[in-house]
Tab-separated table of C-alpha atoms and ligand atoms in Angstrom:
chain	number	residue	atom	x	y	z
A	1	UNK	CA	46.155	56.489	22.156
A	2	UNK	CA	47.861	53.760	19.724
A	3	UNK	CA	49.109	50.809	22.127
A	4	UNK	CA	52.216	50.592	19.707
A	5	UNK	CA	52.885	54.243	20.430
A	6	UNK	CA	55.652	55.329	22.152
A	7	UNK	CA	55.120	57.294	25.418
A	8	UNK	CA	56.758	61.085	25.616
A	9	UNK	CA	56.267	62.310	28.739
A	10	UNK	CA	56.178	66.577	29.043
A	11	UNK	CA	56.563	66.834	33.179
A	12	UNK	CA	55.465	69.927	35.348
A	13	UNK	CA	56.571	69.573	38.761
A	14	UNK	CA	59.760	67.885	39.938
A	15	UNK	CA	59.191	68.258	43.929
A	16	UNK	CA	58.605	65.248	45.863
A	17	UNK	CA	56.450	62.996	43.492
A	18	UNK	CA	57.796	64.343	40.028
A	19	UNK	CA	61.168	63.455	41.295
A	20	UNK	CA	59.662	60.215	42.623
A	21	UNK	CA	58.443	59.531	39.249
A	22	UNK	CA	61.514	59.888	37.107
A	23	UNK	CA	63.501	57.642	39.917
A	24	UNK	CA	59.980	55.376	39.305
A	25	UNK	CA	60.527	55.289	35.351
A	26	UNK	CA	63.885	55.188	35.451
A	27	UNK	CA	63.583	51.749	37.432
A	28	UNK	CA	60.613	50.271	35.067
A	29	UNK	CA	62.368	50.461	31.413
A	30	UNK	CA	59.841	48.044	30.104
A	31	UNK	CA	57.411	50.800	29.868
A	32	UNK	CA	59.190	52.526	27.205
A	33	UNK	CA	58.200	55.653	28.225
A	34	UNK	CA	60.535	58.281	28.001
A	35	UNK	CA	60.383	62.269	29.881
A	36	UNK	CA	61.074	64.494	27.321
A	37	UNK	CA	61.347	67.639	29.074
A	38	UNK	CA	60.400	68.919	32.749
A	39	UNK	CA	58.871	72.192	33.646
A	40	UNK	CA	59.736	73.744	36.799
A	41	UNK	CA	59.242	77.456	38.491
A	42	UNK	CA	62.911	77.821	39.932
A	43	UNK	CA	65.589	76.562	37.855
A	44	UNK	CA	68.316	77.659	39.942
A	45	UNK	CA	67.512	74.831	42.548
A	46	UNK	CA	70.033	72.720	42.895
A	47	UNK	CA	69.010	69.465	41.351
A	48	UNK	CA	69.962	65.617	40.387
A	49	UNK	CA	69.891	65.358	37.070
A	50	UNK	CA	71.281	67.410	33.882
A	51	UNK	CA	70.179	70.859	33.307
A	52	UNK	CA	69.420	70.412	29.786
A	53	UNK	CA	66.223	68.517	30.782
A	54	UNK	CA	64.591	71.515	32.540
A	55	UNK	CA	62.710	74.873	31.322
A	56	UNK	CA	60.463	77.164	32.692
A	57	UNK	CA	58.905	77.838	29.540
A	58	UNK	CA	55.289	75.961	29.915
A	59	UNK	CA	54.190	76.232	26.152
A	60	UNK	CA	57.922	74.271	25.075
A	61	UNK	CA	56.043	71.585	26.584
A	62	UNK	CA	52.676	72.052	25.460
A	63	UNK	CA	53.673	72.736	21.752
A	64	UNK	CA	55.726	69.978	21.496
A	65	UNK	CA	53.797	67.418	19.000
A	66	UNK	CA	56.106	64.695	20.281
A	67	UNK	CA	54.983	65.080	23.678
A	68	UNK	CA	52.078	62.841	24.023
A	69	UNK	CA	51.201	62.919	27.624
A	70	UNK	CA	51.409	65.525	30.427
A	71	UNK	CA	51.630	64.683	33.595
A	72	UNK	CA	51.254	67.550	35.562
A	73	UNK	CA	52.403	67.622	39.545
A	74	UNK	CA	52.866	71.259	40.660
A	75	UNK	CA	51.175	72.573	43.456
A	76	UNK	CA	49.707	75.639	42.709
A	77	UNK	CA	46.042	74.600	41.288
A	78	UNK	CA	44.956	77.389	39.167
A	79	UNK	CA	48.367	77.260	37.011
A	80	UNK	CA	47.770	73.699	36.980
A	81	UNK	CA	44.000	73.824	35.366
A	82	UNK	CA	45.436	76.207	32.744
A	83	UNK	CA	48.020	73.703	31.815
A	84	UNK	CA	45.790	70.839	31.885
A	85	UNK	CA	43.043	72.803	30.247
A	86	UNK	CA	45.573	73.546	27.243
A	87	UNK	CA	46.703	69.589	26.721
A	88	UNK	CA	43.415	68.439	26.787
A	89	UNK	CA	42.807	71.620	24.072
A	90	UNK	CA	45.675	70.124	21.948
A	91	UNK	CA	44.570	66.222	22.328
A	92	UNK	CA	47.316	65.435	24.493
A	93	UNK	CA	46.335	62.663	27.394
A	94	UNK	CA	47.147	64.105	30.662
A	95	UNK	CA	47.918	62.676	34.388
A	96	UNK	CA	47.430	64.578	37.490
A	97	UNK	CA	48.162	64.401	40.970
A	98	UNK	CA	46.225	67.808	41.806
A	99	UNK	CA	42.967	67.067	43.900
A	100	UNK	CA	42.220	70.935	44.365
A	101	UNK	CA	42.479	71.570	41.157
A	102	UNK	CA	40.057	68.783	39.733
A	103	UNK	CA	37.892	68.892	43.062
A	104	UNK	CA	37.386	73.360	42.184
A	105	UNK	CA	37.348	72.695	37.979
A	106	UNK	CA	35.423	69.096	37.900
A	107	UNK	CA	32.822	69.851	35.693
A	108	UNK	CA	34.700	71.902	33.257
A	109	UNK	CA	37.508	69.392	33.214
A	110	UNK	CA	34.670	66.718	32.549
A	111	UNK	CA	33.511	69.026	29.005
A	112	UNK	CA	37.263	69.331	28.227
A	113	UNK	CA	37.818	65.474	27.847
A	114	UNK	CA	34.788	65.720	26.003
A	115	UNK	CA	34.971	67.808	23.632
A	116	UNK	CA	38.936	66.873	22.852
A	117	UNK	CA	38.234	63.345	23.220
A	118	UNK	CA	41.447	63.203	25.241
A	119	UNK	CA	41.998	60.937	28.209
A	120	UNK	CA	42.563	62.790	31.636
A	121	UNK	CA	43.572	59.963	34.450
A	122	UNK	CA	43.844	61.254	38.475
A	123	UNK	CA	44.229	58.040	40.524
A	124	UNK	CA	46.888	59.779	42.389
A	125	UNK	CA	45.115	62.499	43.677
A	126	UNK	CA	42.867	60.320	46.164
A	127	UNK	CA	45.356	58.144	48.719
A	128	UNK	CA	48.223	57.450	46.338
A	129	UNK	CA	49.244	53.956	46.194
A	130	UNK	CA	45.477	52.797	47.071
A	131	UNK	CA	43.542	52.174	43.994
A	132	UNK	CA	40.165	53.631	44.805
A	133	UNK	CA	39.082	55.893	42.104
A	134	UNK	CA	39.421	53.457	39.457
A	135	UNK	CA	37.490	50.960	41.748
A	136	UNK	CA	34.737	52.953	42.748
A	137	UNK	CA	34.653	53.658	39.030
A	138	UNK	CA	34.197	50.296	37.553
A	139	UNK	CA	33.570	48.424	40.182
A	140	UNK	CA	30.494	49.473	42.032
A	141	UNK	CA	27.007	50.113	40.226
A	142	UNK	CA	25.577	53.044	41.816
A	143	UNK	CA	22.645	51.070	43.241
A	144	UNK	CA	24.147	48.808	44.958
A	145	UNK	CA	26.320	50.815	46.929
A	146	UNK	CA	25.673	52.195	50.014
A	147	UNK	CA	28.310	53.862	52.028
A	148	UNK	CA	32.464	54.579	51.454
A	149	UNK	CA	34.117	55.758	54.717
A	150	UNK	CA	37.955	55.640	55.150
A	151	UNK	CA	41.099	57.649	56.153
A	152	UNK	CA	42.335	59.477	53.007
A	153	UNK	CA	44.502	62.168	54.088
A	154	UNK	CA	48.085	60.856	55.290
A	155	UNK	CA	49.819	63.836	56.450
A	156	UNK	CA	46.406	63.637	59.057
A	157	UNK	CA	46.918	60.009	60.088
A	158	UNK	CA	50.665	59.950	60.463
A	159	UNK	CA	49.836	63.727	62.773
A	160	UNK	CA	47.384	62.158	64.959
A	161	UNK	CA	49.367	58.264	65.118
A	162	UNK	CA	52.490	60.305	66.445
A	163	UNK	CA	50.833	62.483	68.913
A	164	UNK	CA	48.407	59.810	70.533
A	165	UNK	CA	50.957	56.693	70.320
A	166	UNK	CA	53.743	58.146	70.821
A	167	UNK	CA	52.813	61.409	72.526
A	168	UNK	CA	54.952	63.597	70.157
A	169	UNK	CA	53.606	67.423	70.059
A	170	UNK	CA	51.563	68.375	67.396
A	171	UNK	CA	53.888	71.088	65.492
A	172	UNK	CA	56.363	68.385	66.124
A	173	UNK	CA	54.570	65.643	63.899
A	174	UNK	CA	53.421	67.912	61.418
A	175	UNK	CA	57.097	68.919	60.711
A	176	UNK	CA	58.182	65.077	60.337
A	177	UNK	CA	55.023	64.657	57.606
A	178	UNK	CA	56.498	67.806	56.046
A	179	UNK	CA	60.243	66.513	56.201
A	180	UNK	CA	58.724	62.783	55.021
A	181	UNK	CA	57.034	64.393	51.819
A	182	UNK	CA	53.421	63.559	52.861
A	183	UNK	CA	52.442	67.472	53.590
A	184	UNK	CA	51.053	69.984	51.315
A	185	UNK	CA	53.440	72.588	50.414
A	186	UNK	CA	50.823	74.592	52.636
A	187	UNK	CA	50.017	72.149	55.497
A	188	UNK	CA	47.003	73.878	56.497
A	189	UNK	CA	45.521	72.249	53.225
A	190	UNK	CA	45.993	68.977	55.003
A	191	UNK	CA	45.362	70.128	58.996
A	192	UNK	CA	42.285	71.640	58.450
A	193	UNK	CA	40.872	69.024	56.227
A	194	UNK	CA	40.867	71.138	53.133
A	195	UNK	CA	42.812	68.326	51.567
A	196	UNK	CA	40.523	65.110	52.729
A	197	UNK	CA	37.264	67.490	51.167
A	198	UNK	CA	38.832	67.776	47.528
A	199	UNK	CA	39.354	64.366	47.641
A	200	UNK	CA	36.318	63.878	48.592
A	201	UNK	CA	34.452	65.782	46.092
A	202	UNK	CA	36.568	63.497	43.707
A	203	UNK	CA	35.392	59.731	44.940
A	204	UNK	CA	31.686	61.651	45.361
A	205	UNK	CA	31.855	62.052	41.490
A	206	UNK	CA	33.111	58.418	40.929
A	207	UNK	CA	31.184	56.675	43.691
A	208	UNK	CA	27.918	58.188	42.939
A	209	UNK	CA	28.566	60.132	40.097
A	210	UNK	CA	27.690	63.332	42.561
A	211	UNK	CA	29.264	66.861	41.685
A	212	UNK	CA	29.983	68.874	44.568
A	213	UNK	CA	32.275	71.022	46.032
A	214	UNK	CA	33.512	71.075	49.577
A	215	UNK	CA	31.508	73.963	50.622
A	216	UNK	CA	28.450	71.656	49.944
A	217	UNK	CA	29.128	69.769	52.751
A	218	UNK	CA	30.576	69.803	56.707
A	219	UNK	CA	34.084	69.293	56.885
A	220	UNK	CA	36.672	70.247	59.414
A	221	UNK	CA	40.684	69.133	60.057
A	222	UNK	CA	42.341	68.282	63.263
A	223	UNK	CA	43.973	71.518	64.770
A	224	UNK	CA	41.507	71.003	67.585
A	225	UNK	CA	42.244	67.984	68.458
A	226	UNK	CA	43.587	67.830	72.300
A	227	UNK	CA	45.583	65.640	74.164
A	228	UNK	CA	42.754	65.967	76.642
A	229	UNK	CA	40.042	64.549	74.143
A	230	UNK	CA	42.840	61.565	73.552
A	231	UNK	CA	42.471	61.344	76.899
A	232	UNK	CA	38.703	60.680	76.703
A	233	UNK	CA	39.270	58.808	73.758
A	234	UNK	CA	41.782	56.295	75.673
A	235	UNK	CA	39.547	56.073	78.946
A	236	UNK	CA	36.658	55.133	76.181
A	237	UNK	CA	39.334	52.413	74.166
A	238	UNK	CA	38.802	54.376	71.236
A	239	UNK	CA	41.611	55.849	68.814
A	240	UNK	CA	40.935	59.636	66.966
A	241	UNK	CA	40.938	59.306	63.068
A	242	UNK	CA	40.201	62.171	60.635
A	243	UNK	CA	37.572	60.651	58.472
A	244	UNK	CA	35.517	60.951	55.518
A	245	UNK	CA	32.271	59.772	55.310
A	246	UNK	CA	29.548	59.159	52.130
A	247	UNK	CA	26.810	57.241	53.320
A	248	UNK	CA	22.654	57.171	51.063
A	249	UNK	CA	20.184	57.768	53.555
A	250	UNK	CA	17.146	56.420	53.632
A	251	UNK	CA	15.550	58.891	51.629
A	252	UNK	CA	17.930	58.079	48.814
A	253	UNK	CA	20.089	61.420	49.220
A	254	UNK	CA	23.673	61.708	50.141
A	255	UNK	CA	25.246	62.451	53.621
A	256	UNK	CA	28.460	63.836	52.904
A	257	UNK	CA	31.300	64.772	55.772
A	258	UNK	CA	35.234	64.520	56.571
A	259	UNK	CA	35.690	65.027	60.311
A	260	UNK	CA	37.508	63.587	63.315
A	261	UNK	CA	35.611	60.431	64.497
A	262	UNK	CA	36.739	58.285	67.839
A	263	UNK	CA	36.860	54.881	65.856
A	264	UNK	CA	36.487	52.100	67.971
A	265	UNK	CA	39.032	48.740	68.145
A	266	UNK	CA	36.637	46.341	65.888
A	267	UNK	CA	36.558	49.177	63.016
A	268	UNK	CA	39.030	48.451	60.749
A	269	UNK	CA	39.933	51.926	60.873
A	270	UNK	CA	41.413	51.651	64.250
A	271	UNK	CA	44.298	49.974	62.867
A	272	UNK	CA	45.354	52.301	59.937
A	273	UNK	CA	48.782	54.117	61.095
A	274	UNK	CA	50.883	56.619	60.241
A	275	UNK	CA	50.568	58.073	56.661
A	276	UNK	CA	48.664	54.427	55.462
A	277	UNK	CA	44.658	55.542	53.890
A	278	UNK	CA	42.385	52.938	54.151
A	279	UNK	CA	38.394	52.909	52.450
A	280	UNK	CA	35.783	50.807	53.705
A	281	UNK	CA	33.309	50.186	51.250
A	282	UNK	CA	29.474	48.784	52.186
A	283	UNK	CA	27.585	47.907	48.992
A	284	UNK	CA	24.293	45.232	48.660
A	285	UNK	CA	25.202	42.167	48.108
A	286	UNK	CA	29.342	42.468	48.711
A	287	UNK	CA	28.727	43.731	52.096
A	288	UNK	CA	31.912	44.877	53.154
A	289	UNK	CA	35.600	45.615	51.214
A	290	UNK	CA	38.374	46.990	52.875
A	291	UNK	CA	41.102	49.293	50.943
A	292	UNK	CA	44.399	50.037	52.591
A	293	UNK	CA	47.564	51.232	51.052
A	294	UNK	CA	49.762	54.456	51.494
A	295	UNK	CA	48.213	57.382	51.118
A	296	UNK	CA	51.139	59.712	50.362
A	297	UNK	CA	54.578	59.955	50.040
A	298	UNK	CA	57.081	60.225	46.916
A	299	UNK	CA	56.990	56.423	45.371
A	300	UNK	CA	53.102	56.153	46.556
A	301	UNK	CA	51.997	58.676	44.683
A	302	UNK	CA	54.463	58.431	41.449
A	303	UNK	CA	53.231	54.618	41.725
A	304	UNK	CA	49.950	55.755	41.262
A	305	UNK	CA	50.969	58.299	38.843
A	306	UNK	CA	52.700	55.104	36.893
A	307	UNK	CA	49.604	53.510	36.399
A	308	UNK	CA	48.191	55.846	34.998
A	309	UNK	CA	50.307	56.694	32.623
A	310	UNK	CA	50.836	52.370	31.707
A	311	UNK	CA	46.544	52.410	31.344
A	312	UNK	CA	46.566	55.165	28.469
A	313	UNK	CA	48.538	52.249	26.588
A	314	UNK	CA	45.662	50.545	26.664
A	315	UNK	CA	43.446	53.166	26.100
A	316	UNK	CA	41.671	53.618	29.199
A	317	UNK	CA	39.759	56.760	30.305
A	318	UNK	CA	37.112	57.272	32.858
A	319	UNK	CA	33.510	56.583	31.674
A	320	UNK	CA	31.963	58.343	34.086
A	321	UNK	CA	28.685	56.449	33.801
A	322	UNK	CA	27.566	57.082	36.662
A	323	UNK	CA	27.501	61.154	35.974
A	324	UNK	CA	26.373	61.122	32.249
A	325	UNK	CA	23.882	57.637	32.619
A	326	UNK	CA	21.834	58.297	35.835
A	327	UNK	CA	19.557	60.804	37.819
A	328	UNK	CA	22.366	62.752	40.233
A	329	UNK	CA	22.545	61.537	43.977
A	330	UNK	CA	22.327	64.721	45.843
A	331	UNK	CA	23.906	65.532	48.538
A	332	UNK	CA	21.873	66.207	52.010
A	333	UNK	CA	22.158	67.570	55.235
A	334	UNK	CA	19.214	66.538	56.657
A	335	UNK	CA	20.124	64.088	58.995
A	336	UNK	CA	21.295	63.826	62.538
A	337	UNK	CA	24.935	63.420	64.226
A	338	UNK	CA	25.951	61.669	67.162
A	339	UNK	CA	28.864	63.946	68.294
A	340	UNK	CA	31.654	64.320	71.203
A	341	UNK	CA	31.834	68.207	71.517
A	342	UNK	CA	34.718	69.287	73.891
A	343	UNK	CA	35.694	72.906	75.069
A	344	UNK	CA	37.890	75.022	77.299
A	345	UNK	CA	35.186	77.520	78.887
A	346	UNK	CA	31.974	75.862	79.564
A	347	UNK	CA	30.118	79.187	78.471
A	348	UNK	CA	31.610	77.892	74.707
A	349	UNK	CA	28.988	75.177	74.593
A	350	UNK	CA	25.149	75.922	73.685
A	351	UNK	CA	23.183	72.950	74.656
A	352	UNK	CA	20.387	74.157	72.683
A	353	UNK	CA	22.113	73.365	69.633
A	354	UNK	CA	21.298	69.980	70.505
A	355	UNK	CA	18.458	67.122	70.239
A	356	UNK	CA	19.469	65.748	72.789
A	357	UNK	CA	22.936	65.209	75.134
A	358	UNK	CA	23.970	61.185	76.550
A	359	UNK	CA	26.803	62.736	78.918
A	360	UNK	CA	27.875	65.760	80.210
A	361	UNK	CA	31.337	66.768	81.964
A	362	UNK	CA	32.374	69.576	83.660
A	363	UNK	CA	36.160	69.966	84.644
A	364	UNK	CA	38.675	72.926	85.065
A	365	UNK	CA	39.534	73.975	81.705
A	366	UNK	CA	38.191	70.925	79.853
A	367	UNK	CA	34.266	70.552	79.578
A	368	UNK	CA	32.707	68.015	77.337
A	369	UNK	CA	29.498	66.650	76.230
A	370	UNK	CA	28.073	63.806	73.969
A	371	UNK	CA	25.212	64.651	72.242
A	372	UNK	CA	22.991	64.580	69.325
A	373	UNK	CA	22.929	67.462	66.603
A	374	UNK	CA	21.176	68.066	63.035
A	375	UNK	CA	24.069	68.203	59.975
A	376	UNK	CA	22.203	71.084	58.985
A	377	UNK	CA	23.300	73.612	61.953
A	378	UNK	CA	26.613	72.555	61.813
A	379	UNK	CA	26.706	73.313	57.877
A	380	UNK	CA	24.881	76.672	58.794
A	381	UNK	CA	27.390	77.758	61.118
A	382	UNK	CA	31.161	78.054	62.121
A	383	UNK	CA	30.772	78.287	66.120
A	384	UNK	CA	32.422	74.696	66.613
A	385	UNK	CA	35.171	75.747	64.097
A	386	UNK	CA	35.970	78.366	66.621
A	387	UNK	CA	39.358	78.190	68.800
A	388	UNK	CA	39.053	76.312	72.364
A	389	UNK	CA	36.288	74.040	70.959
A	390	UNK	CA	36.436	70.443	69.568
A	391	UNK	CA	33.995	68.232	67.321
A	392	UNK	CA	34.518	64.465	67.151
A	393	UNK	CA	31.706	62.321	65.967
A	394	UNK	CA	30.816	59.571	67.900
A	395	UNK	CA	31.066	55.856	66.396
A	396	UNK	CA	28.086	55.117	64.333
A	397	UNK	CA	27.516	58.705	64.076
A	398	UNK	CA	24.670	58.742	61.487
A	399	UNK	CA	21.595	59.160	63.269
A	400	UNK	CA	18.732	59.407	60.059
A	401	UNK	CA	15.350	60.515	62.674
A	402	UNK	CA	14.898	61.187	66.201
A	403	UNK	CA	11.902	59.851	67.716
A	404	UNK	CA	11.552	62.775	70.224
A	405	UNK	CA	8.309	60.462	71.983
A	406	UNK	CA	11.411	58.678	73.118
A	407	UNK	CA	13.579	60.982	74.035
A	408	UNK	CA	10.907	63.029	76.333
A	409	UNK	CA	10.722	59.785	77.938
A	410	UNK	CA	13.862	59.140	78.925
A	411	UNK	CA	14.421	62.613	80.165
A	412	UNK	CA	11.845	62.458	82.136
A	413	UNK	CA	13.005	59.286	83.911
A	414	UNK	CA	16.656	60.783	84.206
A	415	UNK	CA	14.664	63.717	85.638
A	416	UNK	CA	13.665	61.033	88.238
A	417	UNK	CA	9.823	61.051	86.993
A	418	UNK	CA	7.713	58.079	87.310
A	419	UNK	CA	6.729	57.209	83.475
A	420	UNK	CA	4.691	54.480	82.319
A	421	UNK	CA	6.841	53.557	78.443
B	501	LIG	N1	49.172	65.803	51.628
B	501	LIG	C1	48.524	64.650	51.123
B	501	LIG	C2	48.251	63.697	52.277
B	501	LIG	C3	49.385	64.007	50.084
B	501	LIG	O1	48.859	63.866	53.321
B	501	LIG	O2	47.421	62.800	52.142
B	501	LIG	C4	48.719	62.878	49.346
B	501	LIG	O3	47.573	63.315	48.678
């Protein structure tokens, strides 16, 4: 795109962030960037700016040689690929807020920007305001790092701040993140982690330049949750966070996993709140780096959606060096877990899932262990999904071997046997 070039703007969407980005624009004049035209679904919505501006034809947009950019913020992801799909077809530069759609169409959107040579940016579809795909982009050579972990769902974090610091209900929270704009138009996309695993898939890609989809790896939302396990987790001075986790193993391979984790108060995780994301980086070298911003919300996520749009004057477009220069990282679940498994009939549990189990309670209605399971028979199987039971990994929950010489050992002695180590 010519840096002299005007901007025209062809919008899909005008819910919560295409709305937040016209107010967005129409506070930044310097941009010179002007919306041309917006295409919704229901134009007899009441709405706050002239009619003339809106259609519900799609192609006025897309055959509109003025327009120069799409940005495209509707929810529904498989009319959003086939509008994407078409401005990349026509050499139009295109923004997108839609991680579900680029999480289930990556690779195909990856040959589209190839072959059409057009620039597709996405920093708003992982944690809004927060800069992180752009970062994990440029910033980090594959090599050197080893591990991203952070909070990058919103609707999540502000769900799980309300109910254990403020003790609101859950249905309760969830229909403030709704009112607040930081919800899915279906919330279950954001309550049973659906959400936090497209995104996912998305830094994967630009992290490590892995390709995967969500099915590829464990990943589960916070529905079962319960105030008793907040309990625990208060007793324990730990707080409940929905996170996502991509950490090399030893053996070079990826584990890959978004699921609630009892964080404790020196993880800077611990302090994220309400509908803030936050990514912890680990790389050689660096060591540590520590992302924080909103993670949803109108003027978040047009924000993001604004910088995107002001980098095509300048011509950027993701490189994705990682993906087309080096051998893939795949992902593995060959490694161990370190988990807090909670349930509300004792017969739920099946201890011989387990390596091995630290603690065990039994109480009326609310039995818990901690314990340590392979990744690969949680991936295998949905029994901990089920209703009345509740996963929450442990801090430091990567366990890569188990030295079971060890472990015999010990459970001998808490057997009460006289062992020589
Ligand atoms: N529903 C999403 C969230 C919106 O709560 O994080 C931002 O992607």
């Amino acid at each position: 795109m010519d840096n002299s070039k005007q901007l025209i703007i062809g919008l899909f969407g005008f819910g919560t962030v295409g709305k937040g980005l016209y107010d967005v624009l129409h506070s930044t004049p310097t941009l010179s960037t002007t919306i041309s035209r917006i295409c919704i679904r229901h134009p007899d919505k009441p709405r706050s700016i002239a009619p003339e501006f809106f259609t519900t034809d799609a192609s006025a947009l897309l055959n509109d040689e003025q327009i120069n950019v799409i940005v495209e913020l509707i929810d529904d992801a498989d009319a959003a690929f086939e509008i994407v799909k078409t401005a990349l077809q026509k050499g139009k530069a295109v923004v997108s807020a839609n991680k579900k759609m680029i999480a289930e169409h990556f690779e195909e959107l990856l040959e589209l920007q190839q072959q059409y040579q057009a620039p597709f940016l996405y920093e708003a579809a992982c944690c809004a305001s927060m800069p992180i795909v752009r970062n994990l982009e440029e910033y980090y050579d594959n090599d050197l790092l080893k591990s991203f972990r952070g909070i990058i769902n919103g609707s999540t974090n502000f769900i799980l701040t309300r109910m254990f610091e403020e003790q609101v209900e859950f249905q309760q929270a969830l229909r403030l993140a709704q009112q607040l704009g930081f919800a899915e138009s279906d919330p279950k996309l954001d309550i049973g982690g659906f959400d936090a695993a497209n995104k996912l898939c998305i830094l994967l890609a630009h992290a490590f330049g892995t390709i995967t989809k969500p099915k590829q790896f464990i990943f589960n939302g916070i529905e079962s949750v319960s105030l008793q396990d907040a309990l625990v987790a208060k007793e324990k001075k730990y707080s409940i966070k929905l996170v996502a986790n991509a950490t090399k193993l030893e053996n070079g391979k990826l584990a890959a996993f978004v699921l609630p984790q009892f964080v404790t108060e020196q993880d800077d995780l611990f302090h994220v709140h309400n509908e803030f994301n936050a990514v912890i980086t680990e790389s050689a070298f660096a060591d540590k780096h520590f992302f924080k911003g909103k993670g949803a919300g109108a003027f978040p996520t047009a924000s993001a959606v604004l910088s995107d749009i002001s980098a095509l004057r300048y011509n950027y477009r993701y490189e994705y060096r990682k993906i087309r220069n080096l051998p893939a990282t795949t992902l593995s679940n060959d490694f161990y877990l370190k988990v807090f498994l909670s349930v509300d009939e004792i017969g739920k549990i099946n201890k011989d899932e387990f390596e091995w189990i630290e603690e065990w309670h039994n109480e009326f209605s609310h039995s818990w262990l901690i314990g340590v399971i392979h990744a690969g028979k949680l991936s295998e199987s949905n029994w901990w999904k089920q209703p009345g039971i509740s996963l929450i990994l442990c801090p430091d929950p990567i366990v890569e071997s188990v030295d079971y010489r060890k472990i015999s050992l010990q459970s001998l002695k808490l057997a009460g046997v006289a062992v020589s180590a």
